[in-house]
mmCIF file of C-alpha atoms in Angstrom:
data_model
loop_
_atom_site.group_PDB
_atom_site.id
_atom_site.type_symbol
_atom_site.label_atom_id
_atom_site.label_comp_id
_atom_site.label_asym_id
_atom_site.label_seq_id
_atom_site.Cartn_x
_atom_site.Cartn_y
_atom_site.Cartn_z
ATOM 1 C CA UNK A 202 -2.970 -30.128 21.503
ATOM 2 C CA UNK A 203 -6.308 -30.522 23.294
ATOM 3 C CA UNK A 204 -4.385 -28.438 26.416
ATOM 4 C CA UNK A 205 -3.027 -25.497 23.816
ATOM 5 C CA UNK A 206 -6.958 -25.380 22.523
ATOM 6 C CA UNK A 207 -8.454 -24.819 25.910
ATOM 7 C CA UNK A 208 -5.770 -22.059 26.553
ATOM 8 C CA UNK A 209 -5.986 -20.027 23.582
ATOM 9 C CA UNK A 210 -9.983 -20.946 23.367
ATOM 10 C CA UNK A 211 -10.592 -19.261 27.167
ATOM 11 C CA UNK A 212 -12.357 -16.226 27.551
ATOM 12 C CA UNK A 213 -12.180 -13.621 30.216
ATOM 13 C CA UNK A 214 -15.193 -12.455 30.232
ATOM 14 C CA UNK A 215 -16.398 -8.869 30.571
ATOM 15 C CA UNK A 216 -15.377 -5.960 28.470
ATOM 16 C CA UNK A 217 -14.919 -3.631 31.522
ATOM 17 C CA UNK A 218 -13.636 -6.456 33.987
ATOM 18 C CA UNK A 219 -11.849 -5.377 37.568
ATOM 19 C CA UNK A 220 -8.435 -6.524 38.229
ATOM 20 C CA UNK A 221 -9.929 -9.095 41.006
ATOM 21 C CA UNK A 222 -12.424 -10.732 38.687
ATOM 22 C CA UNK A 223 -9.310 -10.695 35.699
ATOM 23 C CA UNK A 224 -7.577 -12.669 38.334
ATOM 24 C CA UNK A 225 -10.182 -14.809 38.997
ATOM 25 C CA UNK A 226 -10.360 -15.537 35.536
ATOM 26 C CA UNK A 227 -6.855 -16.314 35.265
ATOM 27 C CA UNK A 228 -6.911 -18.661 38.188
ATOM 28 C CA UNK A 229 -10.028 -20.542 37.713
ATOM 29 C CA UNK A 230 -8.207 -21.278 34.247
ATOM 30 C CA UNK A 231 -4.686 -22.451 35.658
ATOM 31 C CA UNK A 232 -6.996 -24.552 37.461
ATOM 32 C CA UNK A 233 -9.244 -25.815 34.830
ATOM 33 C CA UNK A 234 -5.556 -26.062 32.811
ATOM 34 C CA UNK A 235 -3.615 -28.654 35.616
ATOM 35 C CA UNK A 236 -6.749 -31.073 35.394
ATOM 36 C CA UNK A 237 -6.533 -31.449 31.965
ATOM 37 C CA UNK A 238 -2.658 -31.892 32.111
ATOM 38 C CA UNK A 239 -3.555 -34.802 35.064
ATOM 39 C CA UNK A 240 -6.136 -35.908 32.834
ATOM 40 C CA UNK A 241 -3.710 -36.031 29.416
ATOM 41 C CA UNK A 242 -1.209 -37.675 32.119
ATOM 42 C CA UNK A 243 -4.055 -40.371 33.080
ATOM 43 C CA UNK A 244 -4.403 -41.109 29.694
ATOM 44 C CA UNK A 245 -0.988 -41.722 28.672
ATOM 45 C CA UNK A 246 -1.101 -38.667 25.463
ATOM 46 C CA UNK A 247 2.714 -38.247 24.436
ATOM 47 C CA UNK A 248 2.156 -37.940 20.909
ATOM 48 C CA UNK A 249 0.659 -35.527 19.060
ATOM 49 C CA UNK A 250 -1.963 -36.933 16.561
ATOM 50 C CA UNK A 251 -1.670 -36.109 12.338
ATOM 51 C CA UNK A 252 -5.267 -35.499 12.294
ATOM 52 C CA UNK A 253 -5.159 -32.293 15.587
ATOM 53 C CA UNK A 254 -2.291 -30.763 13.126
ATOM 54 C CA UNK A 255 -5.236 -29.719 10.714
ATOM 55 C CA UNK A 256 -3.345 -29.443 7.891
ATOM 56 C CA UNK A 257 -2.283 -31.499 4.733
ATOM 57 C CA UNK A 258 0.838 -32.507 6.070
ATOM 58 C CA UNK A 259 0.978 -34.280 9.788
ATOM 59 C CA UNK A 260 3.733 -33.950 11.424
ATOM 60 C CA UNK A 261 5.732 -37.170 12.270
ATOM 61 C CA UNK A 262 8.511 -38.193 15.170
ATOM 62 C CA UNK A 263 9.006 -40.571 17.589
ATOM 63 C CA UNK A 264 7.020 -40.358 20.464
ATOM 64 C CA UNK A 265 7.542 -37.514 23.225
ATOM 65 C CA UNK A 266 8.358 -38.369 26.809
ATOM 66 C CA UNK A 267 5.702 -37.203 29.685
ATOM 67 C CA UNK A 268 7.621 -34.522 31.379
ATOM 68 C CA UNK A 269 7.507 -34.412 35.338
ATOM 69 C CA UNK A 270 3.708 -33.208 36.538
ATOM 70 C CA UNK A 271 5.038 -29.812 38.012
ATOM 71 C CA UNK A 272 6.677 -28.504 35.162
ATOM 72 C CA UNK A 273 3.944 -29.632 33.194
ATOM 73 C CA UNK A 274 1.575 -27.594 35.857
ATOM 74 C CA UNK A 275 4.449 -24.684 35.702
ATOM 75 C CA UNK A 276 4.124 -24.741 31.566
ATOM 76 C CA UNK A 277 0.191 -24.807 31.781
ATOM 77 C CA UNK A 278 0.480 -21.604 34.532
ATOM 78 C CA UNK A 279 2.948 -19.286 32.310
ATOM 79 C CA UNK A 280 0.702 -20.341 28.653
ATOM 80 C CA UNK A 281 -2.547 -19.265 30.852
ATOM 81 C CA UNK A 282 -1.181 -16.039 32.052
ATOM 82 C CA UNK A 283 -0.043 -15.029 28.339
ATOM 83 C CA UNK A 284 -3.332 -15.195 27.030
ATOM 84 C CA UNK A 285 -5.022 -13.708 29.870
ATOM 85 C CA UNK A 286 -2.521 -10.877 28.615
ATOM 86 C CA UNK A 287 -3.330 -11.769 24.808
ATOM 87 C CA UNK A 288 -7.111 -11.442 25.711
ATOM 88 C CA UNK A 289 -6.454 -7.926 27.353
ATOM 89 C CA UNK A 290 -4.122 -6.431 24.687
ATOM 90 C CA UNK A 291 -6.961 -7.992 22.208
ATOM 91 C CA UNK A 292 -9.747 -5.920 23.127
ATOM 92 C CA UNK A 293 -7.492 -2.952 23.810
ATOM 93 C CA UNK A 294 -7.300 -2.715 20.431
ATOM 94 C CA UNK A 295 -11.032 -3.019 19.795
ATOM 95 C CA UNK A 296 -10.998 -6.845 19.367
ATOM 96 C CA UNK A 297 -13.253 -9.658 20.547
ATOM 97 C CA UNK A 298 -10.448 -10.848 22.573
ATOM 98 C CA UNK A 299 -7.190 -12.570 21.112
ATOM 99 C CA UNK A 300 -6.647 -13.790 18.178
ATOM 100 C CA UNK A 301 -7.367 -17.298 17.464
ATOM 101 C CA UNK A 302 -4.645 -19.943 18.181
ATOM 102 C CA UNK A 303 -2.493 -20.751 15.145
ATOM 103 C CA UNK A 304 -2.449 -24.390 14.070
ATOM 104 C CA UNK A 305 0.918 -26.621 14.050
ATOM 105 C CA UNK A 306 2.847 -25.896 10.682
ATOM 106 C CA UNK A 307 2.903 -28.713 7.896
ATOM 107 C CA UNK A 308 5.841 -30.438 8.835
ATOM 108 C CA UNK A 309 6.374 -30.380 4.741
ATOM 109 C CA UNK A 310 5.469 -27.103 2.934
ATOM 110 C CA UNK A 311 2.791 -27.752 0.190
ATOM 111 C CA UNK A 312 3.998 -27.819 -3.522
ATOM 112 C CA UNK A 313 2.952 -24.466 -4.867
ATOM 113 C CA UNK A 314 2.696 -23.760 -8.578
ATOM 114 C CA UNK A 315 1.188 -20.343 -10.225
ATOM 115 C CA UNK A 316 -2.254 -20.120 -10.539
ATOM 116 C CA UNK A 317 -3.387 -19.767 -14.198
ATOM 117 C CA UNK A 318 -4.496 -16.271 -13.943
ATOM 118 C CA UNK A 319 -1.359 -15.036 -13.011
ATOM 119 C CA UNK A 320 1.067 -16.600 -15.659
ATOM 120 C CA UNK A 321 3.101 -14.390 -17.703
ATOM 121 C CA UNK A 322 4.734 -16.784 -19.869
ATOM 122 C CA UNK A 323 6.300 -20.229 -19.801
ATOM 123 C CA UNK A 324 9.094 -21.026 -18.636
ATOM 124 C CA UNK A 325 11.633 -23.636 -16.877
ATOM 125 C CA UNK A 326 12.606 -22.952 -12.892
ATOM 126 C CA UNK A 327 10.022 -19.885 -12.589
ATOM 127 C CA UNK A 328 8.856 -19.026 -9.325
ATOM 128 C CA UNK A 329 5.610 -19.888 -8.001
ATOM 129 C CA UNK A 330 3.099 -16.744 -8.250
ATOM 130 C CA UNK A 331 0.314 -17.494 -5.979
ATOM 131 C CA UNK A 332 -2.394 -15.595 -3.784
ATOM 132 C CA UNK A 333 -3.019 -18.334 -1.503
ATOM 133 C CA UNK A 334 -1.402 -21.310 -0.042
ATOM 134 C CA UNK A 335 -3.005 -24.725 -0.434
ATOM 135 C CA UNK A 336 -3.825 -25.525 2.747
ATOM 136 C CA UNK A 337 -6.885 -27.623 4.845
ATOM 137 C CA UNK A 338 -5.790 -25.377 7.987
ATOM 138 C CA UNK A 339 -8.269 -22.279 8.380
ATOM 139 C CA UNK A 340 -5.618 -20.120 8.274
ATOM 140 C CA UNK A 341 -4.555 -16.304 6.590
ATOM 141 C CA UNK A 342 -1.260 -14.805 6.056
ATOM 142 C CA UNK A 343 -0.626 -10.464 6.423
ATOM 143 C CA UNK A 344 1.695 -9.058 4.637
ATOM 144 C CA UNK A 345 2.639 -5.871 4.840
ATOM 145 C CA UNK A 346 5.368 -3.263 3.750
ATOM 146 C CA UNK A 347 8.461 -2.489 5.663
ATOM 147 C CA UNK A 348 6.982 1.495 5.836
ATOM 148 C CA UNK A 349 5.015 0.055 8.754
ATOM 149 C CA UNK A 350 8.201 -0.697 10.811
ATOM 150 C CA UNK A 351 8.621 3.285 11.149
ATOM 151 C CA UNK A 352 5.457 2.920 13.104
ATOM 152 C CA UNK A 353 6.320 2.323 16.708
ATOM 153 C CA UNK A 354 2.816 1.472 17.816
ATOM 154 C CA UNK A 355 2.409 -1.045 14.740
ATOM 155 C CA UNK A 356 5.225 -3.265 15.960
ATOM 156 C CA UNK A 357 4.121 -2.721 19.804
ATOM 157 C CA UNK A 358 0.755 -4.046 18.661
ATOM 158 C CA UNK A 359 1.592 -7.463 16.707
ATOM 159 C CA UNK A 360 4.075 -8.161 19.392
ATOM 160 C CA UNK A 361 1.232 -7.398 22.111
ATOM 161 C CA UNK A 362 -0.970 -9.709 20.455
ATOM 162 C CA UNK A 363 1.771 -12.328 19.290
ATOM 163 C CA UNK A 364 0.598 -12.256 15.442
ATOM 164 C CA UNK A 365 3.045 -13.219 12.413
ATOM 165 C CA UNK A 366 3.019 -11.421 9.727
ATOM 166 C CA UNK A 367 5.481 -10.942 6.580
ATOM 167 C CA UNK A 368 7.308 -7.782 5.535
ATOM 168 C CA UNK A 369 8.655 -7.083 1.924
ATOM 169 C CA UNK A 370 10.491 -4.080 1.326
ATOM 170 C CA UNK A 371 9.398 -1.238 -0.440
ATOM 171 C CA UNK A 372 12.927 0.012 -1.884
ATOM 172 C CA UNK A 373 11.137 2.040 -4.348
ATOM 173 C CA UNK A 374 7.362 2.775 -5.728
ATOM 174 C CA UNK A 375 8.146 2.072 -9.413
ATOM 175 C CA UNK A 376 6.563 -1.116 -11.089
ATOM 176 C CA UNK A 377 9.562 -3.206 -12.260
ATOM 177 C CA UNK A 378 8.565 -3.220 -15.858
ATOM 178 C CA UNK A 379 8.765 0.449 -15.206
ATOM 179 C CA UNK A 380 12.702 -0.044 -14.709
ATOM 180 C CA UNK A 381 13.342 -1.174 -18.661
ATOM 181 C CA UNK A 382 14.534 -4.592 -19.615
ATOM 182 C CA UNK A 383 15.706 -7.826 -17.867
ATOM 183 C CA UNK A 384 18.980 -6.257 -16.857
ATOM 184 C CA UNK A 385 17.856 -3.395 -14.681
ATOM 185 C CA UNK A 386 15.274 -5.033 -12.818
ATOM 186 C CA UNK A 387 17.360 -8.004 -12.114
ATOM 187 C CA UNK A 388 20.193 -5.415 -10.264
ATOM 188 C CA UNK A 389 16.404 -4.404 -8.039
ATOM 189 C CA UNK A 390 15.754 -7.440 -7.064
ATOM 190 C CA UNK A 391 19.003 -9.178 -5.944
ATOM 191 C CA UNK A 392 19.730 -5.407 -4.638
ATOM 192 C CA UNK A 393 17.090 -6.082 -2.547
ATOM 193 C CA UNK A 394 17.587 -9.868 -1.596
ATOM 194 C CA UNK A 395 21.190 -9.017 -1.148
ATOM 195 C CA UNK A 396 20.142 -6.240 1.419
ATOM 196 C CA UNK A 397 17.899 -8.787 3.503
ATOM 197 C CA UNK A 398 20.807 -10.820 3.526
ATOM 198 C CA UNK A 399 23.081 -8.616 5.291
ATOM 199 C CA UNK A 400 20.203 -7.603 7.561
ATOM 200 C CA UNK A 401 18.745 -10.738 8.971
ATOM 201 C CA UNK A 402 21.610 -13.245 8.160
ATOM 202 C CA UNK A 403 19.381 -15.573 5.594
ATOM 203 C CA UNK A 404 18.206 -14.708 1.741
ATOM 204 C CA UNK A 405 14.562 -14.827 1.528
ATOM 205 C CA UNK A 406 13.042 -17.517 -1.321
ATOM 206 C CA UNK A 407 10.229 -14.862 -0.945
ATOM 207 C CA UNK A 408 9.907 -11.655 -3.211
ATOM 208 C CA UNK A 409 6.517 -9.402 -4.165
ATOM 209 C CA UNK A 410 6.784 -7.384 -6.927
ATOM 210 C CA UNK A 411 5.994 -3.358 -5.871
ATOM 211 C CA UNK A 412 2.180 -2.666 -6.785
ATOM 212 C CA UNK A 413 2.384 -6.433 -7.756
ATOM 213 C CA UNK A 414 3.370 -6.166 -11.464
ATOM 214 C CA UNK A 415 5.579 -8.173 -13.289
ATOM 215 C CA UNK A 416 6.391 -9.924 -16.662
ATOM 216 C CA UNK A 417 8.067 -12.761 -17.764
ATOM 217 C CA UNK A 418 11.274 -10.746 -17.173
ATOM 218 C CA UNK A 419 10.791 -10.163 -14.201
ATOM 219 C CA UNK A 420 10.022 -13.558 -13.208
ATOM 220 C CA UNK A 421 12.783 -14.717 -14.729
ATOM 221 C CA UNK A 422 15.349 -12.630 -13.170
ATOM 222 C CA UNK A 423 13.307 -13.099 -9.841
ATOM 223 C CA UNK A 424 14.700 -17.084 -10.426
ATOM 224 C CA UNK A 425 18.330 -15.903 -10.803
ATOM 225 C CA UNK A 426 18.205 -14.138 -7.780
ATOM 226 C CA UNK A 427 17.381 -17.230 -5.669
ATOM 227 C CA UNK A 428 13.440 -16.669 -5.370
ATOM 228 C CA UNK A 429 11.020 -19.515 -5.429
ATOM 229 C CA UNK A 430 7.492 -17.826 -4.507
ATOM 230 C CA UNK A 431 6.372 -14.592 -5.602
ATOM 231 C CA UNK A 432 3.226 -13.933 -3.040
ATOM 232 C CA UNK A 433 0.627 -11.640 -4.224
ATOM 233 C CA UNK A 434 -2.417 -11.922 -2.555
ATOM 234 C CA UNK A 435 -6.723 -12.540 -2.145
ATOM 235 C CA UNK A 436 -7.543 -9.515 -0.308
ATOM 236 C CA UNK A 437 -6.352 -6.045 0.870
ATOM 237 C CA UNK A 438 -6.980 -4.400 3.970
ATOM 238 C CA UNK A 439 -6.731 -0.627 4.467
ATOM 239 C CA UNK A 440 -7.485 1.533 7.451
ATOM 240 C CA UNK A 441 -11.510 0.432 8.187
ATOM 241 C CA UNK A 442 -12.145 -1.689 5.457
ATOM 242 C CA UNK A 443 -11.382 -5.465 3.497
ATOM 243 C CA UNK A 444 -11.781 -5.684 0.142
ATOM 244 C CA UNK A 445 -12.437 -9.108 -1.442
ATOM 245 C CA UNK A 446 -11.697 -10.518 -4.454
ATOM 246 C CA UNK A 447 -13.699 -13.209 -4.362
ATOM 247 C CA UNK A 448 -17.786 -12.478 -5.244
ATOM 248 C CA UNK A 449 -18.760 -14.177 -1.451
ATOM 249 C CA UNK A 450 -16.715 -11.651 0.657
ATOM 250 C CA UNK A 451 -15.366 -14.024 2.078
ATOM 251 C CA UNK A 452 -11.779 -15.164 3.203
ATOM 252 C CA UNK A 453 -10.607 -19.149 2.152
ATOM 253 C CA UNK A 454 -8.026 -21.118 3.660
ATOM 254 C CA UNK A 455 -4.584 -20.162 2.763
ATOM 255 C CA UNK A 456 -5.892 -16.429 1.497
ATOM 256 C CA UNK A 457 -2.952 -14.115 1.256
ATOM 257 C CA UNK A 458 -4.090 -10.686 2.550
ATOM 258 C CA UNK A 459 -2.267 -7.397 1.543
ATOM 259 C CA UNK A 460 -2.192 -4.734 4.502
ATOM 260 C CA UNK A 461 -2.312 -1.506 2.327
ATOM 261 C CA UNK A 462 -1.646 1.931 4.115
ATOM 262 C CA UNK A 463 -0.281 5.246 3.062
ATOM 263 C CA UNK A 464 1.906 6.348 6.331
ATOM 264 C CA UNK A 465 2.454 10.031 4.617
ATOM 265 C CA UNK A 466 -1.637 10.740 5.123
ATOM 266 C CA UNK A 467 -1.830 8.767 8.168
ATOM 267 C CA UNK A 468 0.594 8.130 10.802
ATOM 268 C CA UNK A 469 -0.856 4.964 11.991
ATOM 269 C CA UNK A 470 -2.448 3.459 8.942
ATOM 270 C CA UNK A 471 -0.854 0.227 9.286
ATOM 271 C CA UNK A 472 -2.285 -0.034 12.662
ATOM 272 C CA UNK A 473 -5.745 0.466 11.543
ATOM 273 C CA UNK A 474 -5.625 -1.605 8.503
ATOM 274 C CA UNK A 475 -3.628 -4.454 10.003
ATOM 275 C CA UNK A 476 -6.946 -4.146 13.010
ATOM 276 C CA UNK A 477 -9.518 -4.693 9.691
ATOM 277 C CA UNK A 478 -7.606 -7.679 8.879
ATOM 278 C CA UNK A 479 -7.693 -9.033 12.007
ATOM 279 C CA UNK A 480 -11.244 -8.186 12.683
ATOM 280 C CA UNK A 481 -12.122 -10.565 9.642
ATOM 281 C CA UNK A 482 -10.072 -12.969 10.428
ATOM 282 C CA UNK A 483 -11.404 -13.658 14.266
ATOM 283 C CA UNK A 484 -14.984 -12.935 12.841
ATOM 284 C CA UNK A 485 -14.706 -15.473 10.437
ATOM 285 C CA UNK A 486 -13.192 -18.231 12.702
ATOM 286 C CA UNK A 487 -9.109 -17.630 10.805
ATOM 287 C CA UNK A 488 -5.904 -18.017 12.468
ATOM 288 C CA UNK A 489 -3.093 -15.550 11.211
ATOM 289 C CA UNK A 490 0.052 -17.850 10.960
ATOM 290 C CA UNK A 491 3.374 -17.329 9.524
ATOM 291 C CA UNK A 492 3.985 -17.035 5.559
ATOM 292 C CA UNK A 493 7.057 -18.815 5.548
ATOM 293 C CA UNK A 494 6.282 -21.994 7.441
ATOM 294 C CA UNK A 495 3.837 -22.476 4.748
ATOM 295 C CA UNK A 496 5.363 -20.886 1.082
#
């Protein structure tokens, strides 16, 4: 762990550096990055303690077996040069660099229940509605619509500067309640799960309702259709701006942020909004990890 925080900590410094002082950066840090493998070596560090895991859960396992020095030196060497390449891509986009390292995931996900505000209704086997994951780990979750897929540049961007984020369909742009009663906007909803299915190979448990409204219907037909968290969210970034919820302005751990965008006034919305979400995040000392490994 201490090796993966050095890495993704590293700076290379200079907005306007040359290509011999970017390599100089990157080699000073493979170098700085093989002592501290022959210094975890020294030490005899196999395991990876609960407490570096920074989350409620620590992850547990027997302990791992020191791998031979050069592939450890090899490893160190190909994690450097990514985020020499994460750094670069990072400030291409108008960032201070790349994004923060995400944390280990819980090795259990948290037990999620809906927050007050957000009941509709009792009920037995309802999914969880919830705007942010209880979590110790300083980390956010994106999620955005599948409209920003049909920007090339988007997905050329979050793979450039490796950062999760979690897509939910928009299938169509009327509220569920909209749709009538239980019957019609339980055929939406396992349309849609059913559709995910086919397309990635594994039903999502995950499912936000379009503009994020719902009612007791539609959580319960949301629970017939396999769903177990409904993830609404904290905050909502749009091209050049957050909005907060929360009377601070602040994000929390575990905040669910919404990256809104409209691509039929702007091409590249979800670039720009996705880039104020970011911006927060790395200003505020956040990690962006996956919604899944958590909810």
């Amino acid at each position: 762990m201490q090796i993966v925080r050095f890495f993704r900590s590293g700076r290379v410094r200079g907005g306007g550096a040359t290509g011999a002082e970017a390599a100089g950066a990157a080699a000073g840090a493979r170098g700085l990055a093989a002592l501290s493998v022959l210094g975890l070596l020294a030490a005899g560090c196999g395991a990876v303690r609960g407490e570096d895991l920074l989350d409620n859960v620590p992850a547990a396992g027997p302990a791992v077996a020191v791998p031979d020095a050069r592939a450890l030196h090899s490893q160190a060497r190909r994690m450097v040069d990514a985020h020499v390449r994460q750094v670069t891509a990072g400030r291409q986009y108008g960032l201070a660099g790349a994004p923060l390292s995400v944390p280990q995931p819980p090795a259990f996900k948290p037990f999620l229940t809906t927050e007050p505000r957000l009941a509709r209704g009792r009920g037995k086997g309802l999914p969880a509605v919830i705007t942010r994951v209880p979590t110790r780990a300083k980390v956010v979750f994106l999620t955005v619509d599948d409209a920003a897929a049909k920007d090339p540049e988007f997905v050329r961007m979050m793979s450039e500067l490796d950062v999760p984020y979690s897509v939910f369909p928009t299938w169509h742009r009327r509220a569920l309640p909209r749709l009538g009663g239980a019957g019609p906007q339980r055929a939406a909803i396992c349309g849609q799960q059913d559709a995910l299915r086919r397309e990635t190979g594994q039903r999502p448990q995950l499912f936000r309702p379009p503009l994020g409204a719902y009612t007791l219907d539609t959580l319960r037909m949301a629970a017939a259709c396999g769903v177990k968290v409904v993830p609404l969210w904290n905050e909502e970034a749009s091209p050049g701006r957050m909005a907060y919820h929360a009377r601070d302005h602040r994000l929390q751990p575990g905040d669910i942020i919404l990256v809104r965008f409209d691509l039929r006034r702007d091409r590249h919305g979800a670039v720009t909004a996705t880039l104020a979400a970011l911006r927060a995040a790395q200003q505020q000392g956040f990690a962006v990890a996956r919604l899944e490994d958590y909810a």
